Amino acid sequence: MHLSISNIAVFLGFFARLAACSADKCALLASNISVANSTVITYDYLLNGTTFDLPGTVESCGGPNPKASTTANVCRLVLTVTTSPSSEIQLEAWLPDSPAWNGRVLATGNGGIGGCIDYATIQNGAGLGFASFGTNAGHNGSVGYDFFLNQPEVINDFGHRAIHVEAEVSKELVHQYYGTKARKAYYAGCSTGGRQGFQNAHLYPEDFDGLLLGSPGVDWLHIVASKGILARRIGWPYINSSAYVRPEQWPAIVEAQIQEFDALDGVLDGIIDEPTKHRFDPMSLTCGTGLLNSSLCLSPQQVESVRRAYEPIVSSSGQIVYPAFELGSKTDVFSANQVNGTAKLSYTILQDFWRGAVFNNTHWTPENFSESDMDLAISINPGQVNAAEKDLSSFYRKGGKIISYHGRNDETVTSALSEQFFTGVQTALDVTLQDMHSFYRLFFLPGMHHCSGGPGAWSIGNAQKYPYDKKLLDSKHNALIALVSWVENGTAPETIVGTKYEDDVIGGNITAQRSKYPLHPAPHKFSALRFSQNIAPIHLLAGGTGSMMQA
Ligand SMILES: *[C@@H]1O[C@H](CO)[C@@H](O)[C@H](O)[C@H]1NC(C)=O
Ligand SMILES: *[C@@H]1O[C@H](CO)[C@@H](O)[C@H](O)[C@H]1NC(C)=O
Ligand SMILES: *[C@@H]1O[C@H](CO)[C@@H](O)[C@H](O)[C@H]1NC(C)=O
Ligand SMILES: *[C@@H]1O[C@H](CO)[C@@H](O)[C@H](O)[C@H]1NC(C)=O
Ligand SMILES: *[C@@H]1O[C@H](CO)[C@@H](O)[C@H](O)[C@H]1NC(C)=O
Ligand SMILES: *[C@@H]1O[C@H](CO)[C@@H](O)[C@H](O)[C@H]1NC(C)=O
Ligand SMILES: *[C@@H]1O[C@H](CO)[C@@H](O)[C@H](O)[C@H]1NC(C)=O
Ligand SMILES: *[C@@H]1O[C@H](CO)[C@@H](O)[C@H](O)[C@H]1NC(C)=O
Ligand SMILES: *[C@@H]1O[C@H](CO)[C@@H](O)[C@H](O)[C@H]1NC(C)=O
Ligand SMILES: *[C@@H]1O[C@H](CO)[C@@H](O)[C@H](O)[C@H]1NC(C)=O
Ligand SMILES: *[C@@H]1O[C@H](CO)[C@@H](O)[C@H](O)[C@H]1NC(C)=O
């Protein structure tokens, strides 16, 4: 149509009225909200692309005054929801205009010790038309212990309650705002977010229809405890002792692993596809053998330390309770443990959680951390945080779907845990592998670090990672869309194609793509993928264009 000045005025006027109308609707929702225990703190109707302040954000969540930008025209609400006489969660709601709303809810979780709203996933969700929600899980801040000290109800929120309350309030808000119920409810989270999702499926199976669970921190207390136990196995905190393996030695140790095992998966790409299949003997790095020079080689005591670094975690009674650290992974747990010559773990969650929630002792430090400190935490299980329960039978029976993914270079949560969890769920349900795959599929991403990043083709529409690549918004490349298509169309994902971008800039130049396969349908398949800046892009789609090998 030809737009005259007056036409444009009419045109703009139309949108102005539409926006005004949506703004009124947003204000009405905020003023007339009827959700139990909820109080609206702020609300605003924001046009797509609006950048706005997040005042009051604590430093460890990006404060003091970070900004966020909308990805759709949204009614944004911030609420507090009281969860007990002594606790409350903060809730963030982005409600896209009804023509753009896709009829669905997307709730999100947290990372680490919680306390920060997952704006990245909310932005992605709202951009796709989801009514999108986030929560601080009951406390502000991802570093610290005082929010847990003497606060059992705050620990309950973080441990198991926040996501359930988020699910219920989200659905209620959607009903009130749009005048109709959401047709489906989804959840996406990574790390602690993955833990929250699995736990939710166990405790509150009615909450969601589909769960996208990355690098899940199920068995959370063992994961966190492993940081202290592994650090101590390599001599920490005695950083001048002959057993201590120094930070500068670790890259050489990992490189030796890659040299030894990379080729065994059929592709020389600097990535050990299946680290659990190999055993590493650090003897080859002993001083005098010639592999490492005199400044990096291992003394006999250090050889023993490295050997123990890659052994599973064992409880005080001698049971294996957590799988071995991943070969070929980043080694922060071993190499980021001193500051200016003083022993100090860069991984702060151990000290924070044991101080605030396990020991209730503001002076406790992890220098003498032992298996009995781990076992004690397990026996207390503050706020039911451990979430290792494998009975997902109600979620299974109601037809819920889970897509889980885990990087095989995960330096924080070893990916073998996901494999064990999957097998454990199968045992708990007593069903066939085919039945398992009818509701729960686990994808391993070789060469992905914790939740995202790393040398592999890791981008699959990961939770907590904004933005999505707009060119790859389909069920083959984006795990959230794959989940929706499974829940609503019954199309189970056989393959998810991971994408590697130049400099890891999502949406930038693609340097490689790679098919991922669900756990267990043997034989394992490897795609003939070669990373090279000179050969881009490489497209390897479903059906295994790559070579097949018996694992
Ligand atoms: C306010 O909320 C109540 C209860 O949910 C509802 O009955 C009423 O229609 C709402 N008022 C307006 C103006 O929407
Ligand atoms: C968290 O911070 C928000 C402001 O961003 C505040 O409204 C809320 O009360 C805080 N919650 C707690 C539990 O401190
Ligand atoms: C929001 O704006 C961005 C940038 O212009 C655009 O790419 C996106 O499609 C818009 N989102 C919606 C839901 O309209
Ligand atoms: C409201 O909060 C109280 C505790 O303060 C709790 O007992 C009750 O279950 C909550 N109601 C709902 C609907 O969540
Ligand atoms: C935590 O310790 C403080 C002081 O040491 C004590 O007053 C408080 O009762 C303890 N709280 C719990 C839950 O044990
Ligand atoms: C380690 O040795 C260095 C000098 O050799 C010394 O400055 C430092 O204090 C020692 N650190 C510890 C923890 O003993
Ligand atoms: C040992 O090897 C490393 C890495 O190749 C190198 O940076 C370092 O200079 C070497 N040191 C000696 C003493 O040769
Ligand atoms: C470490 O030492 C540097 C240089 O002396 C100093 O700037 C820095 O503040 C120190 N860091 C800590 C955590 O003490
Ligand atoms: C760790 O144990 C040693 C030996 O028992 C003791 O000297 C030291 O004070 C302890 N350190 C901490 C931080 O508890
Ligand atoms: C479901 O299938 C319909 C019809 O083939 C298609 O239009 C729609 O995009 C699919 N939805 C999803 C989420 O895959
Ligand atoms: C993509 O590659 C082209 C050609 O090498 C280059 O000009 C461009 O800057 C790259 N784009 C990005 C986003 O890196």
XYZ file of C-alpha atoms and ligand atoms in Angstrom:
705
model
C 0.000 0.000 0.000
C 1.055 3.544 -0.648
C 1.670 5.365 2.629
C 0.775 9.029 2.517
C 1.583 11.222 5.496
C -1.970 10.896 6.751
C -1.920 7.152 6.199
C 1.218 6.930 8.286
C -0.455 8.978 10.981
C -3.427 6.620 10.986
C -1.063 3.672 10.940
C 0.990 4.970 13.858
C -2.134 6.009 15.687
C -3.401 2.481 15.416
C -0.226 1.127 17.018
C -0.219 3.844 19.635
C -3.760 2.869 20.619
C -2.814 -0.790 20.626
C 0.147 -0.040 22.883
C -1.957 2.190 25.121
C -4.527 -0.553 25.343
C -1.864 -3.126 26.275
C -0.396 -0.693 28.781
C -3.839 -0.302 30.365
C -4.234 -4.033 30.467
C -0.846 -4.364 32.144
C -1.740 -1.699 34.733
C -5.042 -3.415 35.369
C -3.357 -6.743 35.950
C -0.927 -5.125 38.366
C -3.646 -3.336 40.310
C -6.162 -6.133 40.357
C -3.894 -9.109 40.762
C -5.410 -11.948 42.709
C -2.661 -14.458 43.269
C -2.301 -15.811 46.780
C 0.535 -14.287 48.809
C 1.679 -12.053 45.942
C 2.533 -8.350 45.992
C 3.410 -6.394 42.881
C 6.623 -4.403 43.382
C 6.817 -2.782 39.943
C 5.133 -3.151 36.589
C 5.560 -1.532 33.221
C 4.433 -2.004 29.687
C 7.620 -2.072 27.591
C 7.943 -2.013 23.823
C 10.249 -4.496 22.117
C 13.879 -3.407 22.351
C 13.385 -1.215 25.423
C 16.402 -1.181 27.701
C 15.538 -0.727 31.346
C 17.275 -0.633 34.732
C 17.253 -3.370 37.322
C 17.737 -1.320 40.488
C 18.531 -3.078 43.728
C 20.453 -5.870 42.002
C 23.233 -7.168 44.229
C 26.798 -7.277 42.953
C 27.008 -11.045 42.503
C 23.936 -10.896 40.232
C 25.516 -8.188 38.062
C 24.699 -5.163 40.270
C 24.598 -2.419 41.323
C 22.500 -1.208 38.405
C 22.501 -3.580 35.428
C 20.136 -3.271 32.483
C 18.032 -5.671 30.492
C 16.301 -5.265 27.119
C 12.984 -6.601 26.072
C 12.711 -8.974 23.133
C 8.998 -8.396 22.496
C 6.325 -5.928 23.564
C 5.744 -7.097 27.100
C 3.882 -6.363 30.263
C 6.657 -6.722 32.813
C 5.838 -7.380 36.441
C 8.051 -7.852 39.456
C 6.346 -9.542 42.373
C 7.235 -10.937 45.710
C 5.473 -14.088 46.751
C 5.611 -15.061 50.388
C 6.337 -18.738 50.768
C 6.287 -19.005 54.564
C 6.069 -16.611 57.528
C 9.820 -16.017 57.176
C 10.561 -16.258 53.461
C 9.581 -14.872 50.093
C 10.667 -15.274 46.516
C 10.984 -12.574 43.922
C 9.296 -13.293 40.619
C 9.889 -11.651 37.260
C 7.162 -11.929 34.602
C 7.355 -10.903 30.937
C 3.991 -11.217 29.249
C 4.087 -10.656 25.479
C 1.096 -8.937 23.832
C -1.637 -11.407 23.121
C -1.193 -11.584 19.345
C 2.502 -12.431 19.861
C 1.880 -14.691 22.858
C 2.278 -18.306 21.764
C -0.105 -19.627 24.404
C 2.681 -21.113 26.495
C 4.442 -20.503 29.786
C 8.216 -20.707 30.121
C 9.591 -20.754 33.667
C 13.298 -20.578 34.437
C 15.605 -21.570 37.270
C 18.953 -20.546 38.706
C 22.658 -21.300 38.678
C 25.118 -22.148 41.430
C 23.864 -21.234 44.841
C 20.900 -19.436 43.258
C 19.769 -15.925 43.972
C 19.938 -14.418 40.491
C 17.087 -14.199 37.998
C 17.861 -15.894 34.673
C 17.210 -12.922 32.371
C 18.965 -14.620 29.430
C 16.417 -17.416 29.201
C 13.529 -15.030 29.864
C 14.699 -12.858 26.962
C 14.940 -15.829 24.633
C 11.560 -17.110 25.755
C 9.701 -13.827 25.368
C 11.295 -13.364 21.923
C 9.735 -16.683 20.910
C 6.335 -15.627 22.286
C 6.397 -17.467 25.615
C 4.993 -15.773 28.699
C 8.358 -15.983 30.461
C 9.206 -16.069 34.145
C 12.180 -16.038 36.445
C 12.844 -16.161 40.158
C 15.615 -15.377 42.626
C 14.791 -18.671 44.412
C 14.237 -16.853 47.707
C 17.433 -14.871 48.198
C 19.444 -12.222 46.391
C 22.999 -13.082 45.455
C 25.034 -15.967 44.079
C 27.895 -15.488 46.535
C 27.520 -15.382 50.313
C 26.103 -17.366 53.200
C 24.302 -14.867 55.398
C 21.060 -15.279 53.453
C 21.011 -18.909 54.581
C 22.234 -18.436 58.129
C 19.424 -19.254 60.542
C 16.958 -19.176 57.643
C 15.608 -22.682 57.156
C 12.688 -21.394 55.067
C 15.007 -19.508 52.724
C 16.940 -22.747 52.330
C 13.664 -24.518 51.576
C 12.961 -22.034 48.796
C 16.364 -22.599 47.249
C 16.285 -26.312 47.998
C 12.947 -27.278 46.500
C 10.114 -24.762 46.706
C 10.840 -21.720 44.535
C 10.307 -23.338 41.132
C 7.034 -24.905 42.238
C 5.723 -21.546 43.447
C 6.961 -19.953 40.224
C 5.043 -22.547 38.196
C 1.802 -21.973 40.064
C 1.973 -18.190 40.094
C 3.029 -18.079 36.420
C 0.013 -20.041 35.326
C -2.289 -17.916 37.452
C -0.874 -14.648 36.102
C -1.211 -15.867 32.541
C -4.816 -16.816 33.151
C -5.612 -13.395 34.573
C -3.721 -11.412 31.952
C -4.845 -13.204 28.816
C -8.215 -14.392 30.133
C -7.344 -17.911 29.073
C -5.156 -20.620 30.484
C -1.751 -21.420 29.011
C -2.057 -24.480 26.815
C 1.339 -25.838 27.895
C 3.937 -25.007 30.522
C 7.672 -25.416 30.000
C 10.757 -25.006 32.101
C 14.359 -24.400 31.037
C 17.397 -24.305 33.292
C 21.032 -25.309 33.501
C 23.276 -26.526 36.316
C 21.351 -25.750 39.503
C 18.539 -25.001 37.066
C 18.808 -28.584 35.826
C 18.654 -29.858 39.382
C 15.597 -27.724 40.086
C 13.867 -29.138 37.020
C 14.486 -32.812 37.817
C 13.500 -32.236 41.399
C 10.341 -30.497 40.287
C 9.443 -33.487 38.084
C 9.800 -35.715 41.139
C 8.048 -33.555 43.755
C 5.565 -31.566 41.674
C 4.979 -33.566 38.487
C 1.896 -31.533 37.562
C 3.787 -28.258 37.193
C 5.250 -28.608 33.698
C 4.631 -30.449 30.432
C 8.202 -30.183 29.174
C 11.577 -29.686 30.834
C 14.805 -28.590 29.175
C 17.534 -29.492 31.657
C 21.152 -28.667 30.965
C 24.222 -29.964 32.822
C 21.966 -30.828 35.749
C 23.363 -30.551 39.261
C 21.378 -33.504 40.583
C 23.088 -34.861 43.669
C 24.020 -31.256 44.368
C 25.735 -31.784 47.711
C 28.108 -34.413 46.318
C 28.955 -32.111 43.423
C 29.773 -29.201 45.710
C 31.596 -31.420 48.195
C 33.707 -32.882 45.390
C 35.360 -29.466 44.953
C 36.825 -29.661 48.420
C 37.741 -33.324 48.235
C 39.409 -33.041 44.830
C 41.329 -29.927 45.863
C 42.628 -31.743 48.909
C 43.591 -34.790 46.851
C 46.115 -32.685 44.964
C 47.700 -31.336 48.111
C 45.627 -28.194 48.689
C 45.734 -26.170 50.980
C 49.447 -27.023 51.407
C 50.454 -25.235 48.252
C 54.164 -25.495 49.016
C 54.066 -29.203 49.687
C 55.724 -31.684 47.351
C 52.352 -33.328 46.616
C 50.655 -30.107 45.478
C 50.223 -29.862 41.722
C 50.812 -26.263 40.685
C 48.375 -24.302 38.480
C 50.839 -24.035 35.587
C 51.193 -27.822 35.433
C 47.533 -28.489 34.702
C 47.337 -27.322 31.078
C 50.219 -29.710 30.292
C 48.440 -32.568 32.081
C 45.208 -31.978 30.148
C 47.120 -31.642 26.880
C 48.720 -35.037 27.541
C 45.236 -36.537 27.988
C 44.074 -35.039 24.716
C 47.178 -36.316 22.924
C 46.519 -39.795 24.248
C 42.753 -40.116 23.757
C 41.524 -37.637 21.156
C 42.133 -39.903 18.153
C 40.293 -42.862 19.713
C 36.923 -41.362 18.797
C 37.882 -41.332 15.144
C 38.283 -37.590 14.801
C 41.321 -35.478 15.602
C 39.680 -32.300 16.827
C 41.270 -31.729 20.230
C 38.175 -33.185 21.909
C 37.867 -36.438 23.837
C 34.325 -37.383 22.861
C 33.709 -39.891 25.629
C 35.987 -39.181 28.556
C 34.468 -41.893 30.739
C 35.778 -44.592 28.393
C 39.440 -44.012 29.223
C 41.800 -44.267 32.127
C 44.682 -41.854 32.392
C 48.004 -42.845 33.914
C 49.969 -39.726 34.902
C 53.115 -41.845 35.235
C 53.979 -40.794 31.681
C 54.490 -37.243 32.924
C 57.046 -38.111 35.580
C 60.217 -36.056 35.579
C 62.876 -37.812 33.617
C 60.666 -39.610 31.095
C 61.006 -36.781 28.634
C 57.321 -36.011 27.978
C 57.367 -32.846 30.081
C 60.343 -30.600 30.736
C 61.807 -29.896 34.132
C 59.499 -26.972 34.927
C 56.279 -28.877 34.258
C 57.026 -32.550 34.910
C 55.546 -34.393 37.916
C 57.398 -35.545 40.993
C 56.458 -39.013 42.307
C 54.168 -37.392 44.923
C 52.516 -35.282 42.243
C 51.952 -38.344 40.065
C 50.011 -39.811 42.959
C 48.058 -36.550 43.392
C 47.070 -36.468 39.714
C 46.085 -40.114 39.800
C 43.790 -39.427 42.741
C 42.421 -36.298 41.064
C 40.747 -38.502 38.445
C 39.299 -41.080 40.818
C 35.646 -41.055 41.908
C 34.507 -39.548 45.209
C 34.023 -42.082 47.968
C 32.037 -41.659 51.196
C 33.611 -42.268 54.616
C 32.114 -45.735 54.586
C 33.862 -46.538 51.318
C 31.036 -46.262 48.802
C 31.533 -44.504 45.490
C 29.126 -41.561 45.655
C 30.204 -39.332 42.765
C 31.874 -40.160 39.444
C 35.389 -39.237 38.384
C 36.348 -35.836 37.048
C 36.226 -35.598 33.244
C 39.430 -36.213 31.283
C 40.250 -33.363 28.914
C 38.203 -30.802 30.880
C 39.128 -27.408 32.221
C 40.749 -27.849 35.619
C 39.650 -24.863 37.712
C 38.958 -27.138 40.661
C 42.642 -28.087 40.647
C 44.266 -24.962 39.307
C 42.217 -22.023 40.637
C 42.807 -22.473 44.338
C 45.202 -19.763 45.453
C 45.266 -16.003 45.629
C 48.633 -14.267 45.889
C 50.250 -17.334 47.362
C 47.452 -18.042 49.846
C 45.305 -21.145 49.545
C 41.770 -20.095 48.574
C 39.228 -21.955 46.452
C 37.829 -19.898 43.592
C 34.757 -22.109 43.812
C 32.976 -20.298 46.636
C 29.802 -22.368 46.877
C 31.385 -24.976 49.116
C 32.329 -22.494 51.822
C 29.101 -20.510 51.455
C 26.728 -23.447 51.678
C 28.494 -25.390 54.402
C 28.888 -22.222 56.466
C 25.371 -20.952 56.084
C 23.243 -24.059 55.603
C 25.159 -27.081 56.929
C 27.258 -25.984 59.919
C 25.664 -22.648 60.858
C 29.170 -21.426 61.587
C 30.346 -18.140 60.124
C 34.010 -19.038 60.598
C 34.023 -22.392 58.856
C 36.454 -22.741 55.942
C 37.074 -25.733 53.666
C 40.817 -26.171 54.286
C 40.242 -29.398 56.203
C 37.248 -30.540 54.170
C 36.753 -34.271 54.408
C 34.413 -37.057 53.407
C 32.716 -36.839 56.782
C 31.827 -33.164 56.134
C 30.276 -34.345 52.897
C 28.401 -37.212 54.538
C 27.086 -34.909 57.255
C 25.611 -32.538 54.673
C 23.996 -35.480 52.887
C 22.426 -36.665 56.124
C 20.992 -33.192 56.803
C 20.100 -32.452 53.174
C 19.214 -28.792 53.880
C 16.019 -27.727 52.118
C 15.979 -31.097 50.293
C 18.542 -29.533 48.015
C 20.157 -32.773 47.008
C 17.483 -33.763 44.502
C 18.906 -37.157 43.755
C 15.494 -38.842 43.789
C 15.057 -40.864 40.648
C 11.375 -41.719 40.868
C 9.894 -39.681 38.024
C 6.976 -42.065 37.589
C 4.173 -39.490 37.942
C 5.784 -37.175 35.416
C 6.309 -40.148 33.100
C 2.740 -41.395 33.448
C 1.207 -38.013 32.759
C 3.133 -37.818 29.476
C 5.672 -35.156 30.445
C 8.840 -34.854 28.346
C 12.437 -34.149 29.340
C 15.282 -33.123 27.083
C 18.514 -33.118 29.017
C 21.969 -32.247 27.704
C 25.403 -32.316 29.223
C 28.802 -31.178 27.960
C 31.485 -33.854 28.090
C 34.099 -31.258 29.078
C 32.110 -30.129 32.095
C 34.483 -28.887 34.765
C 31.720 -28.289 37.319
C 29.289 -31.220 37.138
C 30.852 -34.344 35.714
C 28.719 -35.596 32.808
C 28.899 -39.200 33.983
C 26.409 -38.088 36.625
C 23.795 -37.514 33.912
C 24.391 -40.979 32.542
C 24.021 -42.518 36.000
C 20.925 -40.482 36.691
C 19.320 -41.598 33.447
C 20.066 -45.226 34.242
C 18.850 -44.712 37.805
C 15.532 -43.322 36.600
C 15.156 -46.309 34.297
C 15.766 -48.668 37.208
C 13.351 -46.756 39.448
C 10.624 -46.883 36.798
C 11.519 -50.429 35.781
C 10.886 -49.692 32.101
C 12.653 -50.438 28.823
C 15.060 -48.093 27.123
C 12.407 -47.467 24.505
C 9.991 -46.392 27.248
C 12.665 -44.119 28.673
C 13.167 -42.512 25.308
C 9.440 -41.950 25.040
C 9.741 -39.300 27.759
C 13.373 -38.571 28.625
C 16.271 -38.082 26.228
C 19.799 -37.269 27.197
C 22.197 -35.671 24.719
C 25.919 -35.492 25.330
C 27.801 -32.620 23.780
C 31.472 -33.500 23.340
C 33.749 -30.558 24.033
C 31.198 -28.410 25.874
C 32.122 -26.888 29.222
C 29.581 -26.372 32.003
C 26.280 -25.290 30.360
C 27.941 -23.571 27.374
C 31.318 -22.718 25.885
C 34.265 -24.943 25.078
C 35.936 -26.262 21.943
C 32.944 -28.353 20.788
C 29.927 -27.417 18.673
C 27.984 -26.583 21.807
C 25.286 -24.131 20.788
C 21.878 -25.858 20.789
C 19.667 -23.108 22.180
C 21.222 -23.621 25.628
C 19.408 -22.403 28.712
C 20.977 -19.302 30.322
C 22.518 -18.241 27.012
C 21.170 -15.197 25.156
C 20.542 -14.642 22.312
C 19.335 -17.517 20.187
C 20.553 -17.655 16.604
C 17.533 -16.351 14.671
C 18.660 -18.330 11.613
C 18.478 -21.616 13.512
C 15.136 -21.358 15.280
C 13.927 -24.842 14.472
C 13.611 -28.168 16.230
C 16.799 -29.542 14.651
C 19.050 -26.854 16.138
C 17.233 -25.412 19.120
C 16.546 -27.722 22.046
C 13.664 -25.638 23.446
C 11.851 -25.732 20.109
C 12.628 -29.450 19.870
C 11.000 -29.890 23.282
C 7.867 -27.997 22.261
C 7.599 -30.032 19.121
C 7.938 -33.250 21.145
C 5.350 -32.234 23.746
C 2.827 -30.799 21.316
C 3.420 -32.691 18.073
C 4.804 -35.939 19.425
C 7.982 -35.546 17.385
C 10.749 -36.959 19.579
C 14.171 -35.467 18.833
C 16.505 -38.080 17.336
C 19.306 -35.625 16.810
C 20.104 -32.122 17.860
C 22.647 -30.360 15.713
C 25.183 -28.376 17.718
C 26.713 -25.284 16.174
C 30.156 -23.802 16.687
C 30.569 -20.097 15.924
C 33.654 -18.064 15.288
C 34.843 -16.695 18.653
C 31.756 -18.347 20.190
C 29.571 -15.416 19.117
C 26.122 -16.979 18.762
C 24.582 -16.006 15.436
C 27.974 -15.129 13.953
C 29.942 -17.107 11.373
C 29.473 -20.845 11.740
C 32.743 -22.787 11.820
C 31.313 -26.260 12.393
C 28.140 -28.165 13.107
C 27.736 -31.552 14.571
C 25.000 -34.067 15.280
C 24.391 -35.188 18.805
C 22.740 -38.444 19.648
C 20.592 -39.517 22.571
C 22.204 -41.679 25.176
C 22.303 -45.430 24.698
C 21.003 -46.312 21.258
C 24.101 -48.369 20.578
C 26.291 -48.241 18.617
C 27.459 -44.775 19.484
C 27.863 -42.701 16.390
C 30.560 -40.213 15.625
C 30.295 -37.637 12.943
C 33.374 -36.978 10.871
C 33.842 -33.470 12.051
C 36.979 -31.491 11.715
C 37.452 -28.095 13.252
C 39.201 -25.789 10.924
C 39.006 -22.107 10.394
C 39.495 -22.856 6.696
C 36.574 -25.180 6.218
C 33.367 -23.441 7.195
C 30.593 -24.141 7.543
C 30.367 -27.911 7.753
C 26.817 -29.211 7.824
C 26.237 -32.624 9.258
C 22.593 -33.282 9.662
C 20.476 -36.075 11.046
C 21.027 -39.553 9.726
C 24.736 -39.686 10.331
C 26.529 -38.399 7.279
C 29.583 -39.101 9.359
C 31.379 -42.361 9.820
C 29.930 -44.880 12.231
C 32.004 -46.756 14.702
C 31.342 -49.322 17.344
C 32.088 -47.663 20.673
C -10.423 -7.900 39.193
O -10.224 -9.245 39.639
C -11.401 -9.921 40.001
C -11.033 -11.255 40.591
O -10.055 -11.885 39.823
C -12.305 -10.058 38.764
O -13.517 -10.696 39.117
C -12.595 -8.662 38.217
O -13.315 -8.763 37.024
C -11.305 -7.904 37.965
N -11.591 -6.551 37.615
C -11.262 -6.057 36.450
C -11.618 -4.615 36.221
O -10.688 -6.714 35.587
C 15.791 -8.965 46.598
O 15.982 -7.744 45.935
C 14.766 -7.114 45.557
C 15.121 -5.849 44.813
O 15.784 -6.164 43.662
C 13.934 -6.795 46.773
O 12.695 -6.290 46.371
C 13.702 -8.070 47.573
O 13.048 -7.774 48.770
C 14.997 -8.765 47.888
N 14.716 -10.052 48.473
C 15.329 -10.478 49.563
C 14.894 -11.830 50.052
O 16.214 -9.863 50.120
C 11.981 -7.481 18.692
O 12.910 -6.677 17.989
C 13.956 -7.392 17.391
C 14.963 -6.386 16.842
O 14.321 -5.526 15.979
C 13.388 -8.304 16.317
O 14.431 -9.042 15.705
C 12.412 -9.257 16.981
O 11.800 -10.069 16.004
C 11.348 -8.480 17.731
N 10.569 -9.410 18.525
C 9.273 -9.554 18.384
C 8.641 -10.596 19.245
O 8.633 -8.897 17.614
C 0.639 -18.459 51.347
O 1.676 -18.413 52.310
C 1.458 -19.224 53.450
C 2.607 -19.043 54.394
O 2.864 -17.705 54.635
C 1.366 -20.671 53.041
O 1.065 -21.467 54.146
C 0.270 -20.822 52.020
O 0.293 -22.157 51.535
C 0.499 -19.891 50.837
N -0.610 -19.980 49.938
C -0.453 -20.366 48.671
C -1.682 -20.473 47.851
O 0.649 -20.602 48.189
C 23.145 -20.890 64.635
O 24.119 -20.395 65.502
C 23.692 -19.298 66.269
C 24.853 -18.697 67.054
O 25.953 -19.520 67.041
C 22.587 -19.770 67.193
O 22.118 -18.680 67.949
C 21.452 -20.326 66.356
O 20.459 -20.867 67.167
C 21.948 -21.399 65.411
N 20.887 -21.763 64.502
C 20.574 -23.008 64.194
C 19.480 -23.206 63.212
O 21.154 -23.958 64.672
C 55.103 -20.839 50.165
O 56.417 -20.449 49.918
C 56.553 -19.071 49.630
C 57.966 -18.762 49.292
O 58.649 -19.883 48.910
C 56.110 -18.251 50.806
O 56.162 -16.887 50.493
C 54.673 -18.609 51.155
O 54.258 -17.965 52.322
C 54.503 -20.094 51.338
N 53.095 -20.366 51.460
C 52.574 -21.166 52.359
C 51.107 -21.337 52.361
O 53.272 -21.774 53.146
C 58.813 -26.031 29.571
O 57.752 -26.109 28.633
C 56.888 -25.010 28.657
C 55.723 -25.281 27.724
O 56.168 -25.811 26.537
C 57.644 -23.747 28.324
O 56.789 -22.624 28.382
C 58.782 -23.567 29.315
O 59.548 -22.459 28.959
C 59.650 -24.807 29.366
N 60.585 -24.666 30.461
C 61.845 -25.058 30.372
C 62.671 -24.914 31.595
O 62.294 -25.502 29.350
C 47.123 -9.767 45.083
O 48.273 -8.979 44.875
C 48.062 -7.888 44.003
C 49.394 -7.238 43.739
O 50.156 -7.160 44.899
C 47.055 -6.945 44.632
O 46.788 -5.879 43.757
C 45.751 -7.701 44.860
O 44.810 -6.888 45.537
C 45.996 -8.951 45.694
N 44.768 -9.717 45.737
C 44.222 -10.121 46.868
C 42.931 -10.852 46.742
O 44.733 -9.925 47.945
C 43.003 -27.992 59.866
O 43.546 -29.042 60.640
C 44.823 -28.742 61.146
C 45.367 -29.968 61.803
O 44.435 -30.520 62.674
C 44.707 -27.568 62.097
O 45.972 -27.211 62.590
C 44.109 -26.383 61.369
O 43.866 -25.322 62.251
C 42.825 -26.737 60.683
N 42.414 -25.644 59.836
C 41.164 -25.192 59.776
C 40.929 -24.041 58.850
O 40.284 -25.686 60.410
C 3.633 -29.008 14.851
O 3.200 -29.483 13.610
C 2.531 -28.504 12.838
C 1.969 -29.186 11.602
O 2.966 -29.950 10.982
C 3.508 -27.392 12.485
O 2.869 -26.388 11.764
C 4.039 -26.796 13.780
O 5.022 -25.842 13.472
C 4.633 -27.885 14.647
N 4.951 -27.282 15.928
C 6.107 -27.449 16.484
C 6.330 -26.752 17.784
O 6.983 -28.135 16.008
C 32.214 -13.544 9.111
O 33.224 -13.831 8.158
C 33.393 -12.802 7.194
C 34.342 -13.298 6.116
O 35.489 -13.850 6.735
C 33.885 -11.546 7.898
O 34.022 -10.502 6.965
C 32.871 -11.160 8.958
O 33.357 -10.062 9.695
C 32.586 -12.310 9.904
N 31.474 -11.960 10.758
C 31.512 -12.108 12.069
C 30.275 -11.727 12.821
O 32.477 -12.521 12.668
